[in-house]
Each structure stands twice: as structure tokens, then as C-alpha cells.
Short mmCIF file of C-alpha atoms and ligand atoms in Angstrom, two decimals:
data_model
loop_
_atom_site.label_atom_id
_atom_site.label_comp_id
_atom_site.label_asym_id
_atom_site.label_seq_id
_atom_site.Cartn_x
_atom_site.Cartn_y
_atom_site.Cartn_z
CA MET A 1204 35.21 -72.71 76.12
CA LYS A 1205 31.72 -71.33 75.92
CA TYR A 1206 32.93 -68.44 73.79
CA SER A 1207 34.80 -70.58 71.36
CA VAL A 1208 31.71 -72.76 70.87
CA GLY A 1209 29.70 -69.60 70.21
CA ILE A 1210 32.23 -68.40 67.63
CA LEU A 1211 32.24 -71.77 65.88
CA LEU A 1212 28.45 -71.77 65.68
CA SER A 1213 28.26 -68.29 64.18
CA ALA A 1214 30.97 -69.14 61.65
CA ALA A 1215 29.05 -72.27 60.65
CA SER A 1216 25.80 -70.39 60.22
CA SER A 1217 27.44 -67.84 57.90
CA VAL A 1218 28.71 -70.73 55.73
CA VAL A 1219 25.17 -71.95 55.09
CA ALA A 1220 23.95 -68.48 54.03
CA GLN A 1221 21.69 -68.81 51.03
CA SER A 1222 24.06 -68.04 48.19
CA ALA A 1223 27.08 -69.98 49.54
CA PRO A 1224 27.60 -73.21 47.61
CA VAL A 1225 26.63 -76.58 49.04
CA ILE A 1226 29.74 -78.61 48.33
CA GLY A 1227 29.42 -82.01 46.63
CA LYS A 1228 31.05 -85.13 48.03
CA GLY A 1229 32.20 -88.32 46.30
CA GLN A 1230 32.10 -87.27 42.63
CA THR A 1231 34.54 -89.17 40.39
CA GLY A 1232 35.98 -86.17 38.48
CA PRO A 1233 39.00 -84.02 39.32
CA LEU A 1234 37.18 -80.78 40.19
CA LYS A 1235 35.62 -79.70 43.49
CA VAL A 1236 31.94 -78.89 42.89
CA GLY A 1237 28.88 -77.38 44.49
CA TYR A 1238 25.43 -76.01 43.89
CA PHE A 1239 23.93 -72.68 44.88
CA GLU A 1240 21.30 -70.06 44.15
CA GLU A 1241 22.34 -67.37 41.69
CA PRO A 1242 20.48 -64.08 42.36
CA GLY A 1243 19.99 -63.56 38.60
CA LEU A 1244 18.25 -66.96 38.36
CA PRO A 1245 15.73 -66.88 41.22
CA LYS A 1246 13.83 -70.00 40.08
CA HIS A 1247 16.83 -72.22 39.36
CA THR A 1248 19.78 -74.05 40.91
CA VAL A 1249 23.30 -73.63 39.56
CA TYR A 1250 25.84 -76.50 39.63
CA MET A 1251 29.50 -75.78 38.91
CA PRO A 1252 33.14 -76.44 39.75
CA ILE A 1253 34.11 -74.34 42.78
CA ASP A 1254 37.35 -72.36 42.28
CA PRO A 1255 38.56 -74.41 39.29
CA PRO A 1256 42.13 -73.70 38.09
CA ALA A 1257 42.35 -70.25 36.40
CA GLY A 1258 41.53 -70.36 32.70
CA THR A 1259 39.16 -73.33 32.98
CA LYS A 1260 36.39 -73.18 30.36
CA LEU A 1261 32.92 -74.34 31.24
CA PRO A 1262 30.32 -75.50 28.71
CA ILE A 1263 26.70 -75.30 29.84
CA LEU A 1264 23.79 -77.70 30.34
CA ILE A 1265 20.23 -76.62 31.06
CA TRP A 1266 18.36 -79.39 32.83
CA GLY A 1267 14.63 -80.16 33.22
CA ASN A 1268 13.68 -82.45 36.12
CA GLY A 1269 11.43 -85.48 36.08
CA ALA A 1270 7.76 -84.61 36.79
CA CYS A 1271 8.73 -81.06 35.62
CA SER A 1272 9.57 -80.68 39.29
CA GLY A 1273 10.60 -77.32 40.70
CA ASN A 1274 13.02 -79.08 43.06
CA GLY A 1275 16.40 -77.98 41.71
CA THR A 1276 18.28 -80.67 43.64
CA LEU A 1277 16.18 -83.63 42.46
CA PHE A 1278 18.88 -84.60 39.93
CA GLY A 1279 21.74 -83.13 41.94
CA LYS A 1280 23.70 -86.39 41.94
CA THR A 1281 24.13 -86.47 38.18
CA LEU A 1282 24.62 -82.69 37.85
CA LEU A 1283 27.39 -82.66 40.49
CA GLU A 1284 29.05 -85.64 38.83
CA SER A 1285 29.10 -83.86 35.44
CA ALA A 1286 30.31 -80.65 37.11
CA SER A 1287 33.32 -82.53 38.49
CA TYR A 1288 34.44 -82.96 34.84
CA GLY A 1289 33.93 -79.29 33.96
CA ILE A 1290 30.25 -78.80 33.11
CA PHE A 1291 28.22 -75.82 34.38
CA SER A 1292 24.52 -76.70 34.78
CA ILE A 1293 21.36 -74.75 35.40
CA ALA A 1294 18.61 -76.98 36.82
CA MET A 1295 15.00 -75.83 36.81
CA GLY A 1296 13.71 -75.04 40.32
CA THR A 1297 15.40 -73.72 43.46
CA PRO A 1298 17.32 -75.90 45.95
CA LYS A 1299 14.33 -75.78 48.32
CA GLY A 1300 11.65 -75.71 45.64
CA GLY A 1301 9.12 -78.46 45.14
CA SER A 1302 6.13 -77.63 43.00
CA SER A 1303 5.89 -78.06 39.24
CA THR A 1304 7.74 -75.75 36.84
CA SER A 1305 5.57 -75.91 33.71
CA GLY A 1306 3.69 -79.15 33.51
CA MET A 1307 3.12 -82.10 31.26
CA ASN A 1308 0.44 -80.55 29.06
CA SER A 1309 1.93 -77.09 28.75
CA ASP A 1310 3.37 -76.00 25.42
CA LYS A 1311 5.75 -73.57 27.11
CA SER A 1312 8.98 -73.91 29.09
CA PRO A 1313 9.34 -70.56 30.87
CA LEU A 1314 12.17 -71.61 33.18
CA GLN A 1315 14.24 -73.00 30.30
CA GLU A 1316 13.64 -69.71 28.45
CA GLN A 1317 14.79 -67.72 31.51
CA ALA A 1318 17.92 -69.86 31.85
CA LEU A 1319 18.79 -69.28 28.18
CA GLU A 1320 18.22 -65.52 28.52
CA TRP A 1321 20.50 -65.49 31.56
CA ILE A 1322 23.19 -67.40 29.65
CA GLU A 1323 22.95 -64.95 26.75
CA LYS A 1324 23.61 -62.01 29.10
CA ASN A 1325 26.02 -63.49 31.64
CA ALA A 1326 28.12 -66.27 30.07
CA GLY A 1327 31.60 -64.94 29.34
CA VAL A 1328 31.15 -61.83 31.51
CA GLY A 1329 32.42 -60.84 34.98
CA LYS A 1330 32.33 -63.64 37.53
CA TYR A 1331 30.99 -65.97 34.80
CA ALA A 1332 33.84 -65.15 32.37
CA ASN A 1333 34.70 -68.86 32.09
CA LEU A 1334 31.28 -69.91 30.78
CA ASP A 1335 31.22 -70.71 27.06
CA LYS A 1336 27.86 -69.90 25.53
CA THR A 1337 28.84 -71.43 22.18
CA ARG A 1338 28.61 -74.82 23.94
CA VAL A 1339 25.11 -75.25 25.35
CA ALA A 1340 23.11 -78.48 25.60
CA ALA A 1341 19.51 -78.81 26.79
CA ALA A 1342 18.35 -82.03 28.42
CA GLY A 1343 15.84 -83.41 30.87
CA GLN A 1344 14.24 -86.51 32.32
CA SER A 1345 10.64 -87.61 31.68
CA CYS A 1346 8.46 -84.44 31.83
CA GLY A 1347 11.75 -82.49 31.85
CA GLY A 1348 12.51 -84.04 28.46
CA LEU A 1349 9.24 -82.57 27.15
CA GLU A 1350 10.19 -79.13 28.53
CA THR A 1351 13.52 -79.53 26.77
CA ILE A 1352 12.34 -80.32 23.26
CA ARG A 1353 10.11 -77.21 23.34
CA VAL A 1354 13.26 -75.03 23.35
CA TRP A 1355 15.14 -77.02 20.67
CA GLU A 1356 15.06 -74.10 18.22
CA HIS A 1357 16.66 -71.58 20.59
CA PRO A 1358 19.85 -70.34 18.87
CA LEU A 1359 22.03 -71.08 21.94
CA VAL A 1360 20.97 -74.74 22.12
CA LYS A 1361 23.39 -76.93 20.15
CA LEU A 1362 22.02 -80.36 21.00
CA ILE A 1363 19.30 -82.15 22.92
CA GLY A 1364 19.29 -84.95 25.49
CA VAL A 1365 16.04 -86.86 26.13
CA PHE A 1366 16.19 -89.10 29.20
CA ASN A 1367 13.33 -91.58 29.93
CA SER A 1368 10.98 -89.49 27.82
CA GLY A 1369 8.98 -89.14 24.61
CA GLU A 1370 6.12 -86.98 23.39
CA LEU A 1371 2.79 -87.93 24.94
CA ASN A 1372 0.38 -88.93 22.19
CA VAL A 1373 2.01 -88.50 18.81
CA SER A 1374 5.35 -87.10 17.71
CA LYS A 1375 4.84 -83.42 16.92
CA LEU A 1376 7.84 -81.24 17.75
CA THR A 1377 10.08 -84.24 17.11
CA LEU A 1378 9.14 -84.13 13.42
CA LYS A 1379 10.94 -80.78 13.11
CA ILE A 1380 14.08 -81.17 15.23
CA THR A 1381 17.22 -80.75 13.10
CA LYS A 1382 19.75 -80.48 15.93
CA PRO A 1383 21.43 -83.67 17.23
CA VAL A 1384 19.27 -85.65 19.68
CA PHE A 1385 20.50 -88.28 22.13
CA TYR A 1386 17.92 -90.61 23.75
CA PHE A 1387 18.64 -92.47 26.99
CA LEU A 1388 15.74 -94.82 27.75
CA GLY A 1389 15.12 -97.40 30.46
CA GLY A 1390 14.08 -100.33 28.25
CA GLU A 1391 10.61 -101.84 27.82
CA SER A 1392 9.64 -101.37 31.46
CA ASP A 1393 10.20 -97.59 31.15
CA ILE A 1394 6.77 -95.95 30.86
CA ALA A 1395 8.28 -93.60 28.23
CA TYR A 1396 9.87 -96.44 26.21
CA LYS A 1397 7.26 -96.67 23.44
CA ASN A 1398 7.02 -92.92 22.99
CA GLY A 1399 10.78 -92.43 23.03
CA GLU A 1400 11.27 -95.25 20.50
CA ARG A 1401 8.58 -93.76 18.28
CA ASP A 1402 10.08 -90.24 18.48
CA TYR A 1403 13.55 -91.54 17.63
CA LYS A 1404 12.11 -93.01 14.41
CA GLN A 1405 10.10 -89.87 13.60
CA LEU A 1406 13.01 -87.42 13.60
CA PRO A 1407 13.88 -85.97 10.18
CA ALA A 1408 16.09 -88.47 8.32
CA THR A 1409 19.07 -86.10 8.31
CA THR A 1410 18.97 -85.34 12.07
CA PRO A 1411 21.93 -86.97 13.85
CA ARG A 1412 20.51 -89.22 16.53
CA TRP A 1413 21.76 -91.76 19.04
CA LYS A 1414 19.61 -93.97 21.28
CA GLY A 1415 20.56 -96.20 24.16
CA ASN A 1416 18.28 -98.46 26.21
CA LEU A 1417 19.37 -99.81 29.58
CA PRO A 1418 16.73 -102.19 31.02
CA VAL A 1419 16.25 -100.43 34.36
CA GLY A 1420 12.84 -98.75 33.95
CA HIS A 1421 11.67 -95.16 34.21
CA MET A 1422 13.45 -94.15 37.41
CA ALA A 1423 16.60 -95.65 35.91
CA THR A 1424 19.71 -95.38 38.09
CA TRP A 1425 19.19 -91.73 39.05
CA SER A 1426 19.10 -92.35 42.81
CA GLN A 1427 22.31 -94.41 42.89
CA VAL A 1428 25.69 -92.95 43.86
CA ASN A 1429 26.55 -90.34 41.18
CA SER A 1430 23.37 -91.59 39.42
CA GLY A 1431 24.98 -94.90 38.43
CA LYS A 1432 25.07 -95.88 34.76
CA PHE A 1433 22.76 -93.05 33.66
CA GLY A 1434 24.99 -90.54 35.46
CA LYS A 1435 28.05 -92.02 33.73
CA ALA A 1436 26.37 -91.88 30.30
CA MET A 1437 25.35 -88.27 30.89
CA ARG A 1438 28.79 -87.05 31.88
CA LEU A 1439 30.46 -88.88 28.98
CA TRP A 1440 27.87 -87.39 26.60
CA LEU A 1441 28.62 -83.86 27.85
CA ASP A 1442 32.39 -84.44 27.93
CA TRP A 1443 32.27 -85.51 24.28
CA GLN A 1444 29.60 -83.22 22.87
CA LEU A 1445 30.37 -80.04 24.84
CA ARG A 1446 34.06 -80.36 25.81
CA GLY A 1447 35.04 -82.15 22.57
CA ASN A 1448 36.86 -84.98 24.34
CA GLU A 1449 37.11 -87.69 21.65
CA GLU A 1450 37.98 -90.37 24.22
CA SER A 1451 34.48 -90.03 25.62
CA SER A 1452 33.00 -90.70 22.15
CA ASP A 1453 34.11 -94.35 22.47
CA PHE A 1454 31.24 -94.92 24.86
CA PHE A 1455 28.75 -93.94 22.16
CA LEU A 1456 30.48 -95.05 18.96
CA LYS A 1457 32.83 -97.90 19.87
CA GLY A 1458 31.02 -100.22 22.24
CA GLY A 1459 31.53 -98.59 25.64
CA ALA A 1460 27.79 -98.25 26.18
CA LYS A 1461 27.20 -101.84 25.01
CA ALA A 1462 29.77 -103.05 27.53
CA ASP A 1463 27.71 -101.28 30.22
CA GLY A 1464 24.54 -103.11 29.12
CA TRP A 1465 22.98 -100.49 26.82
CA THR A 1466 21.31 -101.51 23.55
CA VAL A 1467 22.37 -98.88 21.06
CA GLU A 1468 21.07 -97.50 17.76
CA MET A 1469 22.19 -94.46 15.85
CA ALA A 1470 21.67 -92.74 12.51
CA ALA A 1471 22.94 -89.78 10.48
CA MET A 1472 25.86 -89.48 12.92
CA GLU A 1473 28.14 -88.44 10.01
CA SER A 1474 26.33 -85.07 10.19
CA LEU A 1475 27.13 -84.59 13.89
CA PRO A 1476 28.96 -81.23 14.12
CA LYS A 1477 32.66 -81.51 15.09
CA VAL A 1478 33.35 -80.00 18.50
CA THR A 1479 36.67 -78.19 18.99
CA PRO A 1480 38.32 -79.91 21.99
CA ILE A 1481 38.95 -78.10 25.26
CA GLN A 1482 41.66 -79.52 27.52
CA SER A 1483 40.26 -82.38 29.64
CA CYS A 1484 40.06 -81.63 33.34
CA LYS A 1485 42.82 -82.93 35.61
CA VAL A 1486 43.68 -82.02 39.17
CA GLY A 1487 45.51 -78.68 39.32
CA THR A 1488 45.53 -77.74 35.63
CA ALA A 1489 43.21 -75.42 33.71
CA CYS A 1490 40.80 -77.32 31.53
C1 NAG B 283 14.36 -82.30 46.54
O1 NAG B 283 15.06 -83.44 46.10
C2 NAG B 283 16.05 -83.89 47.00
C3 NAG B 283 16.80 -85.01 46.32
O2 NAG B 283 15.96 -86.07 45.95
C4 NAG B 283 15.39 -84.29 48.31
O3 NAG B 283 16.38 -84.71 49.22
C5 NAG B 283 14.61 -83.11 48.87
O4 NAG B 283 13.91 -83.50 50.02
C6 NAG B 283 13.63 -82.57 47.86
N1 NAG B 283 13.06 -81.33 48.34
C7 NAG B 283 11.74 -81.08 48.32
C8 NAG B 283 11.32 -79.74 48.83
O5 NAG B 283 10.93 -81.89 47.87
C1 NAG B 284 -3.17 -87.72 25.05
O1 NAG B 284 -3.69 -88.98 25.46
C2 NAG B 284 -4.22 -89.00 26.75
C3 NAG B 284 -4.63 -90.42 27.06
O2 NAG B 284 -3.56 -91.29 26.80
C4 NAG B 284 -5.39 -88.02 26.84
O3 NAG B 284 -5.89 -88.00 28.15
C5 NAG B 284 -4.92 -86.63 26.45
O4 NAG B 284 -6.00 -85.74 26.40
C6 NAG B 284 -4.22 -86.63 25.11
N1 NAG B 284 -3.64 -85.33 24.88
C7 NAG B 284 -3.70 -84.70 23.71
C8 NAG B 284 -3.01 -83.36 23.66
O5 NAG B 284 -4.23 -85.15 22.73
#
């Protein structure tokens, strides 16, 4: 008996070795998911489907945390939920990290730059053969939204997601952004509401933009199971804009978001680039 307990303990401790994935529980999508530390990305946390069916293609999100936090699991709920529908994410900060990554008043986003460099070299190659670097979105919450818009011009970034965020004093970078921007704000009680609303209006007239407000404030529904309505909006956004699933566009274009309580505005959406669909994920089939 004693021996078998000893063997079980040593097996368990090898499972929690640093690079083994921490497996997600309770996501709504068809794929098993987890997060882990990738040696090539020492300041980040990677979220992805674990052993998805062969041939599965994975678009990519780079994610900046609220408070520009270096805690790579701070938004783990929403990143695992999106992964369960076939999205690979790189969050800023390590799973055990805590301090700030760049900061509110910085004009640089070094961790986002590192993530994009890593994608350039590794997506489509070797054990990351299923990553598709032609499908990359950058997004973040609050301070993470500020980190995100600083890398909008990077050639790999196809579109931007700004969650509970807006530029601090006046719109600056926003005036130049020509790639599609999606705003997800928490209504008037969101400390970033005024700035996000102002930025939305200050984008170049031809920039495709969508904005939703759900009256839940700055911390939104991030801490709920699978990040609640914000988590749902995020995974539908990525499913539509990175995987090309037209069904998920209904949420944005045909009243799905309104039915969930969002107040929606959009403009120049006719210029939104068409995304070639990849098979939607289902249990047991490549997607
Ligand atoms: C990081 O965030 C997660 C999720 O909110 C939390 O459980 C954990 O304690 C945080 N870690 C640190 C080092 O702050
Ligand atoms: C922005 O405004 C805040 C006060 O709201 C001020 O402390 C800060 O210095 C300003 N930053 C810049 C870059 O102008």
C-alpha cells in the first residue's frame, strides 16, 4: 500500500511539471483545452486546444491583461473558453507572474512585440504546424487595450479588439488605425466608457468599426463562469473574424448582441475584409 501511494504521488508531481498544460474545465466548446508555458515565450502564457483532431487549424489571438498585468492567467477564463472553439492565444505574463508588463503611460508594448516575433517564426512550423499566422487578432482589456493599439500597424495583426478601454487623454493612435476595430465597453459606469466612446468616433471614417456597450461597468463579467457575456462576445468575435464562421456574425450584425443586452453601433462595416471560413469545431472532427 505504502509503495503504491508513493508511486501515485510521484506520477502526480511529474504531471504538474512546469511545461505540462493545466487543463481547463467547464468550457462550452467541443475541444479540450489547457494553458502552459512555452519555452520560446518566457514572459507569456499560451492557451490552446490540447490534442485537437489532426488537421485542425488554429487562428491566433494576442491578449493584453487589465492593469497591464504580468499575470498570464488573469483572463484565463475567457481565453480557455475561446480555445475550446479553436483559438490559440498568447497572453502577456507567465502563469505565476504578477507585476506589470509595460504600464499605462508607456508608449511601447514589448511583450506584444515578442509574441508577434514568436508567431512569425513558429506558426506553421514543427509542433506549431497547425497555427495560422495569416489569422492574427490583437486585443486586451483596459490597460491591455492600450498595449494592443500600440501594435496595430504590425503586419501580422489583422484586427483589433478593445475591451473596457480607450486612450487616456485624447485620441492619438486611434486617429491613424485603418484595420478593423471592435470595442466592447461596460456602459456609462465603466471608467473607460467616455474615452472608448470618443475613440470610436475618432477613428478614420473608412475604418470598419463595431461597438457594443453592456451596462456592467469596468470589471464587466470577466470573473463569471467562462467570463459570462463578455466571454461569449469575445469567442463569437474570434469565431467570426478569425475562423470565418458566418453564423457567429449574427451576434454582431443581426441582433444577437442586442438580445444579450448590448447597445450596438457600427460603421464602415462594408469594408470589413472577408474571412475564408475554416470548418467549425465539433467533437472528433478536424476543424
Ligand atoms: C493571477 O490571476 C489568477 C486569476 O485571477 C489568480 O487566481 C492568481 O492568484 C493570480 N496570480 C498572481 C500571482 O497574482
Ligand atoms: C493625462 O491626464 C492625466 C490627468 O487626467 C494627467 O495626470 C496626465 O499627465 C496626462 N497625460 C498626458 C500624456 O498628457
